[in-house]
Coordinates of C-alpha atoms and ligand atoms in Angstrom, one line a residue:
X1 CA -2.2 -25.3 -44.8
X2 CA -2.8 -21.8 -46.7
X3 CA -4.9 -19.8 -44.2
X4 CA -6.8 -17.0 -46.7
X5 CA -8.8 -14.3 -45.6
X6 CA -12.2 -13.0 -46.1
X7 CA -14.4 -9.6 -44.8
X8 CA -16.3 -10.0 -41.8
X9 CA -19.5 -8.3 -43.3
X10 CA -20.2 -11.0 -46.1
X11 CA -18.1 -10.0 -49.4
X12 CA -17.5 -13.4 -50.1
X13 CA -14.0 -13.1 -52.0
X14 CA -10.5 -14.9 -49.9
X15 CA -7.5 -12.9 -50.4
X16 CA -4.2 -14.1 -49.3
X17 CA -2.4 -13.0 -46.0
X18 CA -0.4 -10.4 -47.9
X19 CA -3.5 -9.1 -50.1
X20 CA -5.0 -8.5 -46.5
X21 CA -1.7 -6.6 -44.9
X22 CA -2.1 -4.2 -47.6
X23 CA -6.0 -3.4 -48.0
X24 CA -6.3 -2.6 -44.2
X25 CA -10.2 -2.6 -44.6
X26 CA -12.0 -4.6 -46.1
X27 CA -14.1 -3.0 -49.2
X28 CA -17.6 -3.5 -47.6
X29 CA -16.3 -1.8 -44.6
X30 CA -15.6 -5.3 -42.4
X31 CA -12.6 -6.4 -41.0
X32 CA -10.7 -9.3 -42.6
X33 CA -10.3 -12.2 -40.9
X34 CA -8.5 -15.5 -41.3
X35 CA -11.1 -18.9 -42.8
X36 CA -10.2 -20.3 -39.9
X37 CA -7.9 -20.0 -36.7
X38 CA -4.3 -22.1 -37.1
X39 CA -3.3 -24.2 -34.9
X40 CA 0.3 -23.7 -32.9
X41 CA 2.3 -26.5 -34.6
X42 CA 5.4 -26.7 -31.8
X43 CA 4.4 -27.0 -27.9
X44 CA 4.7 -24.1 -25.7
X45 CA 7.1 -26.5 -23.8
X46 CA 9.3 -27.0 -26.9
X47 CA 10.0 -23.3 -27.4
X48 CA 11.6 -22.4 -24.1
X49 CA 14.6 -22.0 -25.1
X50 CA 13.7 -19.8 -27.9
X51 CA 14.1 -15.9 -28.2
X52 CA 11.3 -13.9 -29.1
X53 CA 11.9 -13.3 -32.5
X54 CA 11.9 -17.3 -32.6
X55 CA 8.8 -17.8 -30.9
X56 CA 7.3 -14.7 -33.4
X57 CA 8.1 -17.0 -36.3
X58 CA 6.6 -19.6 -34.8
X59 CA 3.4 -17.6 -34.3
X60 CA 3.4 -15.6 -37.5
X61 CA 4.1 -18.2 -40.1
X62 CA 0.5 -19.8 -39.2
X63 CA -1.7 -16.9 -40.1
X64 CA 0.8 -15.2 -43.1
X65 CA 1.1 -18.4 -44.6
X66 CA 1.9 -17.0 -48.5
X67 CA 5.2 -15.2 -46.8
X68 CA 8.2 -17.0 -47.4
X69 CA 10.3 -18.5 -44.4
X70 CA 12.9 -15.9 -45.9
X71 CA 10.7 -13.2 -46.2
X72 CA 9.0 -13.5 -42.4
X73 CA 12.3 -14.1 -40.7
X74 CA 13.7 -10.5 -42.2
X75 CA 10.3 -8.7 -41.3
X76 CA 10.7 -9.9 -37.8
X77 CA 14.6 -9.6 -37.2
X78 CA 14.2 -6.0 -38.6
X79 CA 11.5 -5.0 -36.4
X80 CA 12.6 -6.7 -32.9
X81 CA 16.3 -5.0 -33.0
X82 CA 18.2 -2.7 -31.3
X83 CA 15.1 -0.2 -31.1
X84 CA 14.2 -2.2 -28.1
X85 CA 15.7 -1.0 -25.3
X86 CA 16.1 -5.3 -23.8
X87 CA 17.1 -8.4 -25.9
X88 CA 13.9 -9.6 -24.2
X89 CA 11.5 -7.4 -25.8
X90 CA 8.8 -8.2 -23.9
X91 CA 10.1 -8.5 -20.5
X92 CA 7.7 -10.1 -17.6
X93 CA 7.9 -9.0 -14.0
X94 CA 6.5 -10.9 -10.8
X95 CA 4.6 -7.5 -8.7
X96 CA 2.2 -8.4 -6.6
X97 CA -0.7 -11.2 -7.1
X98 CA 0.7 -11.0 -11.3
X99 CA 3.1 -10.8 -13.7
X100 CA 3.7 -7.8 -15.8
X101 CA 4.3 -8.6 -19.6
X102 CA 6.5 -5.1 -20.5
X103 CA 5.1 -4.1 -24.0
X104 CA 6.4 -1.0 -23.7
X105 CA 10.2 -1.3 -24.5
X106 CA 10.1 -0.3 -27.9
X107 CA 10.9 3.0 -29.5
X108 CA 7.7 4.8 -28.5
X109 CA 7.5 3.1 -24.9
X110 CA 3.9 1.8 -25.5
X111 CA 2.7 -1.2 -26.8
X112 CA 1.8 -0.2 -30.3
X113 CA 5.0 -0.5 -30.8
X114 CA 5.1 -4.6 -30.5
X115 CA 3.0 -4.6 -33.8
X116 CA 3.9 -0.9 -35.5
X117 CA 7.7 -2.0 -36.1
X118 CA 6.9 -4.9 -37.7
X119 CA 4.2 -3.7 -39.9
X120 CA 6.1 -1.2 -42.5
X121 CA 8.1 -5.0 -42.8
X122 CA 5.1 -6.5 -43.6
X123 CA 3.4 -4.3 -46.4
X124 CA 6.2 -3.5 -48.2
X125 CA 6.9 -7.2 -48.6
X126 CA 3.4 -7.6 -49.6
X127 CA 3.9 -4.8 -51.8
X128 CA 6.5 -6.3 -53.2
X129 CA 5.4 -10.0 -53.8
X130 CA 1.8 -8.3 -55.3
X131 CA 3.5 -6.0 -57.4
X132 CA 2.0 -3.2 -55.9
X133 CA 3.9 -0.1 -57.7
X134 CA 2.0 2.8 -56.2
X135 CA 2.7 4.8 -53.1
X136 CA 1.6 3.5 -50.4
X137 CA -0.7 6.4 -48.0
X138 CA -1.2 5.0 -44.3
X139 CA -3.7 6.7 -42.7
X140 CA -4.1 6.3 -39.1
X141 CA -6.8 8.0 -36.0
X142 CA -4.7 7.4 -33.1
X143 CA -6.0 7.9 -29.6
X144 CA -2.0 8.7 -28.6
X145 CA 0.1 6.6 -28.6
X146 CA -0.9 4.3 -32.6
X147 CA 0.0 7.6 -34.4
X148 CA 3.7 7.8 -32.8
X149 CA 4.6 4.3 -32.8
X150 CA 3.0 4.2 -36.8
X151 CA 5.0 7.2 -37.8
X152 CA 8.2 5.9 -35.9
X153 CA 7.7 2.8 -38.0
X154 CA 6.8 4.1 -41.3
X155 CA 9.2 7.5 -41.0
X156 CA 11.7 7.6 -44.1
X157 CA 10.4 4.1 -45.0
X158 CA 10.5 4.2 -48.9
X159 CA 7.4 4.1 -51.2
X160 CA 5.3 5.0 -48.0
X161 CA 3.6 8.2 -47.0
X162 CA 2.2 8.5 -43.4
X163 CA -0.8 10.8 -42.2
X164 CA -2.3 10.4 -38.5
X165 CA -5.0 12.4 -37.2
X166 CA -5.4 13.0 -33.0
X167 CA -8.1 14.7 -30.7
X168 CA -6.6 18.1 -29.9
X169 CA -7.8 17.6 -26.7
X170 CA -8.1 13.8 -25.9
X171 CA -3.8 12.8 -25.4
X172 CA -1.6 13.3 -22.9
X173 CA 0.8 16.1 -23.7
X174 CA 3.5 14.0 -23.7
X175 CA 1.7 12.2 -26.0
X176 CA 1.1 15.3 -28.4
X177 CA 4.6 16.0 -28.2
X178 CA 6.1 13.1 -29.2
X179 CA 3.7 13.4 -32.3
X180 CA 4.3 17.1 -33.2
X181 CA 8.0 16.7 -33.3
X182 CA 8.1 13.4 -35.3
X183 CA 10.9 13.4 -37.7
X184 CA 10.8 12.1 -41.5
X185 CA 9.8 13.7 -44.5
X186 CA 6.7 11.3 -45.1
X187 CA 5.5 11.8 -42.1
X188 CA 2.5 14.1 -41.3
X189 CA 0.6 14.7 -38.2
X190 CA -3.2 16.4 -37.9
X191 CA -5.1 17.5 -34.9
X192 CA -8.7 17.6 -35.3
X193 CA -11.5 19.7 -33.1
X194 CA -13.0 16.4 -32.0
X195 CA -12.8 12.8 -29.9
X196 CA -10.8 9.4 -30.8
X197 CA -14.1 8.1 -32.4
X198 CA -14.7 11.1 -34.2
X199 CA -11.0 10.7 -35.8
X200 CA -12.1 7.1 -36.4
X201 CA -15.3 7.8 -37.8
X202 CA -13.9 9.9 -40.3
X203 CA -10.8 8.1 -41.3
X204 CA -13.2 4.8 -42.1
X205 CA -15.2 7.4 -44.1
X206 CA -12.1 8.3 -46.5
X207 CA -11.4 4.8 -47.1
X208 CA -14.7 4.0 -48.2
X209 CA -14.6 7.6 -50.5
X210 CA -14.5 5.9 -53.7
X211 CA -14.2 9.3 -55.7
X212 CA -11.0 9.7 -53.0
X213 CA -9.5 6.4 -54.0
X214 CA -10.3 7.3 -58.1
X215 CA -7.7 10.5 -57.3
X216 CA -5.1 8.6 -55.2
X217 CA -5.1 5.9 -58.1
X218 CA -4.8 8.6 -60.9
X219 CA -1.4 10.3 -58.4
X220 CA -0.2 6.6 -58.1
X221 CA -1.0 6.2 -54.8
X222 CA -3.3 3.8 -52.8
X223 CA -4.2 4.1 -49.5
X224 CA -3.9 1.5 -46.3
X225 CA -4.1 1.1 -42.7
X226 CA -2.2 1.2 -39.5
X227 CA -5.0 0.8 -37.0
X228 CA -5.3 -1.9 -35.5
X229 CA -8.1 -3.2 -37.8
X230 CA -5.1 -4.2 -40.1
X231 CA -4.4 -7.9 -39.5
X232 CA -0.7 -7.5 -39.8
X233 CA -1.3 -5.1 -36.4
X234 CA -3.1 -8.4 -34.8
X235 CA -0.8 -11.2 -35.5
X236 CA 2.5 -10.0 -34.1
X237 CA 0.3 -9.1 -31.2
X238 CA -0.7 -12.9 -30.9
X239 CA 3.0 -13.8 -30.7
X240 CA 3.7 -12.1 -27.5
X241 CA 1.1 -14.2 -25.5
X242 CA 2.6 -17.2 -26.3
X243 CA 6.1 -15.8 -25.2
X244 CA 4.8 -14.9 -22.0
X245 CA 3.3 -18.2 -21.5
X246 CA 6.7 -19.9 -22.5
X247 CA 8.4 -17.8 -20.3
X248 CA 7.0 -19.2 -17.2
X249 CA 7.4 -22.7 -18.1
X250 CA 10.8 -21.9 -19.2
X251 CA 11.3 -20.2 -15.3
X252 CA 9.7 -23.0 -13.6
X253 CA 6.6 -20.8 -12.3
X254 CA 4.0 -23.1 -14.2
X255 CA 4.1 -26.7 -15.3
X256 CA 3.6 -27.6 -19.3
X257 CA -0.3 -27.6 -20.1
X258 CA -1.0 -25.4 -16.5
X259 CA -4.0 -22.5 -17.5
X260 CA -3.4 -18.9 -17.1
X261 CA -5.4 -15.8 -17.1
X262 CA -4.6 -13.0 -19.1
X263 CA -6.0 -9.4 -17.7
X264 CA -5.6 -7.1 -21.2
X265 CA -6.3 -3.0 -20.6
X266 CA -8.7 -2.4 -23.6
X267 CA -10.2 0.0 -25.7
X268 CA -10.3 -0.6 -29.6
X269 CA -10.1 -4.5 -28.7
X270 CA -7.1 -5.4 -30.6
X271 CA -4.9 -6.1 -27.9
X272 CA -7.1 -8.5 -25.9
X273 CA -8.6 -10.4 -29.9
X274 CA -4.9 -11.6 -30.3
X275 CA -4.9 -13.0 -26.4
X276 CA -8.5 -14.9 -28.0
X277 CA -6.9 -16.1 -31.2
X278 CA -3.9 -16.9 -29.3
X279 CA -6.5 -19.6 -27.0
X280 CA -8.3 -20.2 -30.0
X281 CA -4.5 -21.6 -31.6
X282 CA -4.7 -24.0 -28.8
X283 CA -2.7 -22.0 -25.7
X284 CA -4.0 -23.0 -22.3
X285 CA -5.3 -19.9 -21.5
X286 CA -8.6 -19.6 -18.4
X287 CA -10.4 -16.3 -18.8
X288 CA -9.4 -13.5 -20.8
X289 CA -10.0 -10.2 -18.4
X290 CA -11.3 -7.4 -20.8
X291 CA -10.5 -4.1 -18.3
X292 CA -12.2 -1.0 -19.3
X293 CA -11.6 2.4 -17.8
X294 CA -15.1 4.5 -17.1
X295 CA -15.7 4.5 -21.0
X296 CA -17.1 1.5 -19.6
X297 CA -19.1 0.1 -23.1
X298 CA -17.1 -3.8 -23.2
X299 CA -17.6 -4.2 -19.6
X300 CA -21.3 -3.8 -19.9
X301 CA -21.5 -5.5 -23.0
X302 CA -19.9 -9.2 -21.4
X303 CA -22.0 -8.7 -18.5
X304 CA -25.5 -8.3 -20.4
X305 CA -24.8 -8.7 -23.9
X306 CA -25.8 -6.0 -25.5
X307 CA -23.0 -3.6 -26.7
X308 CA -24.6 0.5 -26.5
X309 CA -22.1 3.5 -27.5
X310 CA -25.2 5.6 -26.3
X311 CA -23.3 7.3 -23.5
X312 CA -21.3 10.2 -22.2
X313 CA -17.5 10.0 -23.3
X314 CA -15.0 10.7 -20.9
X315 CA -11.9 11.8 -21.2
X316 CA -9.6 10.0 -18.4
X317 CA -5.8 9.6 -17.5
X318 CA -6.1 6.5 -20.1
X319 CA -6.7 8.1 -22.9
X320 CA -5.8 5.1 -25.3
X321 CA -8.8 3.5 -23.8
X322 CA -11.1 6.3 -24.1
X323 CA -13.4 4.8 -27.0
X324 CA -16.7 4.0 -27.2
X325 CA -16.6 1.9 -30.5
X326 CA -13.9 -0.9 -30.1
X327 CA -13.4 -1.8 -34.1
X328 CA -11.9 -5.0 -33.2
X329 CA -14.6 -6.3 -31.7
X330 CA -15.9 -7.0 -34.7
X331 CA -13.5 -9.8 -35.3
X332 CA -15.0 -11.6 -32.3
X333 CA -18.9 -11.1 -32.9
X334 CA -17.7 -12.9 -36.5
X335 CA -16.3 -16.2 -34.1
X336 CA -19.4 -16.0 -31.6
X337 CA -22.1 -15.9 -34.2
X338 CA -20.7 -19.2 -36.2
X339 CA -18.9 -17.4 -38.9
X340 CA -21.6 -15.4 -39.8
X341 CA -21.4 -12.7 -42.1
X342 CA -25.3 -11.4 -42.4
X343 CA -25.5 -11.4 -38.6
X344 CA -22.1 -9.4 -38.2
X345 CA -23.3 -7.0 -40.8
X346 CA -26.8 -6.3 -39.2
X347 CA -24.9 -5.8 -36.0
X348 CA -23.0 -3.6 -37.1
X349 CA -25.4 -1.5 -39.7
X350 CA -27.7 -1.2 -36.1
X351 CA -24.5 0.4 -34.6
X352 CA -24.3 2.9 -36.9
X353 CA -28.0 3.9 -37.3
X354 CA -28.9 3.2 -33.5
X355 CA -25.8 3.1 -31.4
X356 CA -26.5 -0.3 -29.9
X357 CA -27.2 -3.9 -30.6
X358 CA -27.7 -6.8 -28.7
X359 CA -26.7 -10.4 -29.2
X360 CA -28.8 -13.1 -28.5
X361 CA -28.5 -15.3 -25.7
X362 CA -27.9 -18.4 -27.1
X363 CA -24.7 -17.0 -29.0
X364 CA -23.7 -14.9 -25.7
X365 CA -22.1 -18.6 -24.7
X366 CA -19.7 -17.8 -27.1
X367 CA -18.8 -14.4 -24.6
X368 CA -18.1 -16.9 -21.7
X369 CA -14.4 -16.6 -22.2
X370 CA -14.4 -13.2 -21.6
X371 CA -15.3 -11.7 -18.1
X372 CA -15.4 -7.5 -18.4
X373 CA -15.1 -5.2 -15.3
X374 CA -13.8 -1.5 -15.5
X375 CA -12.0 0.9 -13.1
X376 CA -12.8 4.5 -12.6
X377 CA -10.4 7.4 -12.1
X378 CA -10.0 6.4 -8.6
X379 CA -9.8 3.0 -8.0
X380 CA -6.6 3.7 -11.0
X381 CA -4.9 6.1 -9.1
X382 CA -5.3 4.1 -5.6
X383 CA -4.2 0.9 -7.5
X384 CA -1.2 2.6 -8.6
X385 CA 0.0 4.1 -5.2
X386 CA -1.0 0.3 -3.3
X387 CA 1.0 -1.7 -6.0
X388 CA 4.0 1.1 -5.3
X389 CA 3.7 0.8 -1.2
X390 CA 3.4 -2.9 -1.8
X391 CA 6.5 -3.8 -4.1
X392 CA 8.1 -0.7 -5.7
X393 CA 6.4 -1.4 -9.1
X394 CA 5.4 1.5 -10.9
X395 CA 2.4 0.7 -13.3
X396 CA 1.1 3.4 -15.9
X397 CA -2.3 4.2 -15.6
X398 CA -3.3 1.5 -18.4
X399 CA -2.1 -0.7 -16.9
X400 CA -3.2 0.1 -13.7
X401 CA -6.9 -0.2 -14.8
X402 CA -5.9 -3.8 -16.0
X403 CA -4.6 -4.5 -12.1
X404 CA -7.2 -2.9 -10.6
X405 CA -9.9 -4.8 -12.7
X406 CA -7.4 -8.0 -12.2
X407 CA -8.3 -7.6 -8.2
X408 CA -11.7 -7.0 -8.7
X409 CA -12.1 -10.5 -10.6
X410 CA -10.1 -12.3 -8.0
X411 CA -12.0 -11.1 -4.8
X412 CA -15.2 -11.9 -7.3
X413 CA -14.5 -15.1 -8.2
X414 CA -11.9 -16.6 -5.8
X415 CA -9.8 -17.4 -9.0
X416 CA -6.2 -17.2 -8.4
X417 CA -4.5 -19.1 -11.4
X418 CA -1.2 -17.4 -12.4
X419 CA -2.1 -14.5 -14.6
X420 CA -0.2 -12.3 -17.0
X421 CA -1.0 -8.7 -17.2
X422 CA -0.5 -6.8 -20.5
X423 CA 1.6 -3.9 -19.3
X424 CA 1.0 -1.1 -22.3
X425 CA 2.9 1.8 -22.0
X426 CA 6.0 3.2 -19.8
X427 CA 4.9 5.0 -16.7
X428 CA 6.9 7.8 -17.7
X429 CA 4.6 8.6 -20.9
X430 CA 1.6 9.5 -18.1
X431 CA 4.3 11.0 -15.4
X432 CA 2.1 13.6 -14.2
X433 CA -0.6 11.1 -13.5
X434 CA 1.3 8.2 -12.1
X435 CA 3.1 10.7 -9.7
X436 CA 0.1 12.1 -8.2
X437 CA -1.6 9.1 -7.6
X438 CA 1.8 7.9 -6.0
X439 CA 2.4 11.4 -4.0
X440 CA 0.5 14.2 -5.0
X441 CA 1.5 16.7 -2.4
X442 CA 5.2 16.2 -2.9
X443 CA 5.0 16.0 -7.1
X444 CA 2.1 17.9 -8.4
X445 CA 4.2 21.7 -8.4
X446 CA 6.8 20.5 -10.3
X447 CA 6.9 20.9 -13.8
X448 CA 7.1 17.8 -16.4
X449 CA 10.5 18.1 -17.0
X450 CA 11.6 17.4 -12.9
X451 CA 9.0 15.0 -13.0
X452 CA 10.7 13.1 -15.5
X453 CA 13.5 12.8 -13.2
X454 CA 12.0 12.4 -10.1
X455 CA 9.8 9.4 -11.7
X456 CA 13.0 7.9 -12.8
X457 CA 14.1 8.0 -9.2
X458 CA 11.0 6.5 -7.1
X459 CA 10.6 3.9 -10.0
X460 CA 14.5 3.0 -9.8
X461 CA 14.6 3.1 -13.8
X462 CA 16.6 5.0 -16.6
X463 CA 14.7 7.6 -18.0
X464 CA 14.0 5.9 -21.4
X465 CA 15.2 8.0 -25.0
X466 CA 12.2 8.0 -25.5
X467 CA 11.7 11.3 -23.0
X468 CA 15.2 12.2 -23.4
X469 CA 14.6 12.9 -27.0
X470 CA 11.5 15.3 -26.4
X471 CA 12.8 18.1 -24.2
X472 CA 14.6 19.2 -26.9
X473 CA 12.9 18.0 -30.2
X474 CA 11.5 20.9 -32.5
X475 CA 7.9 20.9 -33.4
X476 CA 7.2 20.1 -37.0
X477 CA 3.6 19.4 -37.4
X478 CA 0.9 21.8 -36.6
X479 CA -2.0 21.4 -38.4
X480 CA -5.5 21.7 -36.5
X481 CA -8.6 21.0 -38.6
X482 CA -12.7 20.5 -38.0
X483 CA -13.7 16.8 -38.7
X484 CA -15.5 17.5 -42.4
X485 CA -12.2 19.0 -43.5
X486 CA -10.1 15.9 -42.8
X487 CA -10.6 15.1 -46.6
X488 CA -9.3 18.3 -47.5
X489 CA -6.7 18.1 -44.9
X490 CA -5.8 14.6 -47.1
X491 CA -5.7 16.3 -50.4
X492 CA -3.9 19.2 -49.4
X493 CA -0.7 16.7 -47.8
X494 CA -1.0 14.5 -50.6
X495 CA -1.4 17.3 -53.4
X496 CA -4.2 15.8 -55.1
Ligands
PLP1 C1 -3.8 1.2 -27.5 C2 -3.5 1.1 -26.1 C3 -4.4 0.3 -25.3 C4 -5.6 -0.3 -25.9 O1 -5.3 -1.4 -26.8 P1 -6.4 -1.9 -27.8 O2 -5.7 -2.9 -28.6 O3 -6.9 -0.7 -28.6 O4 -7.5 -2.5 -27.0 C5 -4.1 0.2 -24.0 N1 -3.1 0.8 -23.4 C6 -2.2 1.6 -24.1 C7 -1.1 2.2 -23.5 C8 -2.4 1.7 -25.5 O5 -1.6 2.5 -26.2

């Protein structure tokens, strides 16, 4: 079955898999999504002895159906290699009431990186098979940790130019280092005087510059996505959900067909969309647990309904959840209102002009696999410093709002079905954090670099390269720029 893709917003044409990988966006500003939802073709139960790049196969050859067997199997064996720091990949680890899927054991020690190394695999073999000549400009707003894990995915990658803008003020400073000193010639890093959405807000403005794409077209050059909009960023991410189920059958912990929850840390909504379309392809999963921090818009929005950006922004110690507009969501309000185009496009035209729309309650049904709760700075840091006294497992503050919110749904509902936590980043990307909320008195003084080490020692873990490599990487990248020059910015890296 060839499983073709169309815009969420009502452009009515189907592009192939690969068509989709390398427009990003779609041209009337939706999201593409797949006709319809695959089904898994082999049983959980039949995959357990399987490695993960087997069980990726098996999950990605559904929804990229015009890649070749060939094709697929190289895009994932070069992504899930040796930059992975465990055969595993994506480890899972019993702490507490849960277990931990690791999605952080790739080269930037976050999760983007589960989906970021495969995708440069992906477009250039799209490129490729399309006969896509021109250059290919990825432009990316990260909220920390996409624009590192793009740019250590796309760096030196041929035929591929890279440009991510940040907040100046809204990442972690480890994650502004990691960014600043990124290596590769194509690679190139802006800070803008703004927030996350801001950065979003404008890149999803240059796409849709068609006097921008006119010039790119002229230089040979065409632009694309790395957010995780793109649906070669979703699929991988499906894959991983189904590994962590078939690693607890293949342990014994569950029995074949037994239902799971799955507690996701959100903020654009792409992470928890592939736990959704992972259900939807027929895994056994209970309720999909959408944590918020105290940008708390998806929390309110499956308790009531209606989703309303009107609000104060916060900048917290999760600052890859600090967003207000969760793109992805998108994809979901398409399922929820029967494939419906016009609706998804009023939604989202009243999100623009108004901030806020509501759906209606006979389509909130729809919602009911979702429940949303969010944690606040403190329930994060005392979740954190009870998991530690409890079992030695340090979580990073990500993931810590998806425990606490994961306790807050138990004690609520009484449900205690095994659950699988997506565990997003390293704890030592957000040391400063994790280390206060573990001990302030004895860590706060010291400076990042001993906190590095002393993390490594309460957490019984190797300090990953990942750190190693940033004590003593040069900065390369320091351009700053006002949001209306981030077109300039553009035509100034690309020489246009
Ligand atoms: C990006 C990110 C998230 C949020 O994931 P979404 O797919 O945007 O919902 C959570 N935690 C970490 C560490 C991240 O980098």
């Amino acid at each position: 079955m060839d499983i073709l893709y169309h815009s969420t917003r009502g452009d009515a044409s189907e592009i192939t898999a690969s068509q989709a990988v390398l427009n990003g966006l779609a041209p009337d500003g939706g999201l593409y999504v797949p006709a319809q939802i695959p089904l898994l073709e082999t049983a959980p139960e039949a995959m357990t002895a399987m490695s993960y790049q087997e069980v990726a196969y098996e999950v990605m050859h559904r929804f990229l159906t015009d890649y070749t067997e060939e094709e697929l199997k190289q895009c994932i064996a070069g992504a899930y290699d040796s930059k992975f720091d465990t055969p595993e990949i994506a480890p899972l680890k019993k702490a507490g009431s849960a277990y931990y899927l690791e999605l952080f054991h790739g080269a930037t020690i976050a999760f983007k990186d589960m989906a970021l190394s495969i995708l440069p695999h992906l477009m250039t073999t799209a490129a490729r098979k399309n006969g896509v000549t021109d250059k290919i400009v990825i432009l990316t707003a990260t909220s920390g940790d996409t624009g590192k894990a793009a740019m250590a995915g796309f760096a030196d990658v041929p035929g591929t130019e890279i440009i991510v803008f940040y907040p100046k003020d809204g990442v972690s400073p480890v994650q502004e280092r990691q960014m600043v000193t990124q290596k590769g010639e194509n690679t190139h890093v802006v800070a803008i005087r703004g927030n996350f959405d801001d950065a979003q807000t404008g890149v999803k403005k240059l796409f849709g510059d068609a006097a921008l794409a006119e010039q790119l077209s002229a230089a040979g050059m065409r632009f694309s996505s790395a957010n995780s909009i793109n649906i070669g960023r979703l699929v991988p991410q499906i894959a991983y959900y189904v590994y962590a189920y078939v690693r607890l059958l293949a342990d014994g912990k569950i029995q074949a067909g037994e239902v799971i929850n799955v507690v996701v840390p959100t903020g654009n909504f792409g992470n928890i969309l592939a736990a959704y379309y992972a259900k939807q392809m027929g895994m056994p999963f209970g309720k999909l647990i959408c944590a918020s921090n105290q940008n708390n818009v998806l929390s309110d929005f499956f308790k009531g309904g209606t989703y309303d950006k009107n609000r104060p922004f916060y900048t917290s110690s999760s600052p890859s959840m600090d967003i207000l507009v969760s793109s992805n969501l998108e994809r979901l309000l398409y399922r929820i209102c029967g494939d419906d185009t016009g609706t998804v496009a009023e939604w989202m035209r009243q999100l623009t002009s108004d901030g806020v729309y509501s759906v209606p309650a006979q389509m909130q049904e729809g919602l009911a696999d979702f429940y949303g709760n969010y944690a606040g700075e403190d329930a994060v840091s005392e979740r954190i410093h009870a998991l530690y006294q409890e079992t030695g497992y340090v979580l990073d503050p990500h993931t810590a709002v998806a425990s606490a919110v994961y306790e807050m749904y138990r004690k609520e509902t009484g449900d205690d079905k095994p659950a699988v936590i997506a565990s997003t980043a390293s704890p030592f990307k957000f040391a400063r954090s994790v280390l206060h909320a573990i001990d302030a008195e004895r860590y706060d003084a010291m400076t990042d670099l001993e906190q590095f080490d002393a993390l490594a020692d309460v957490a019984g873990l190797k300090t990953p390269a990942a750190i190693e490599e940033i004590k003593t990487a040069p900065v390369r990248h320091d351009m700053v720029v006002d949001i209306p020059e981030m077109r300039d910015a553009v035509c100034s890296i690309l020489k246009l």
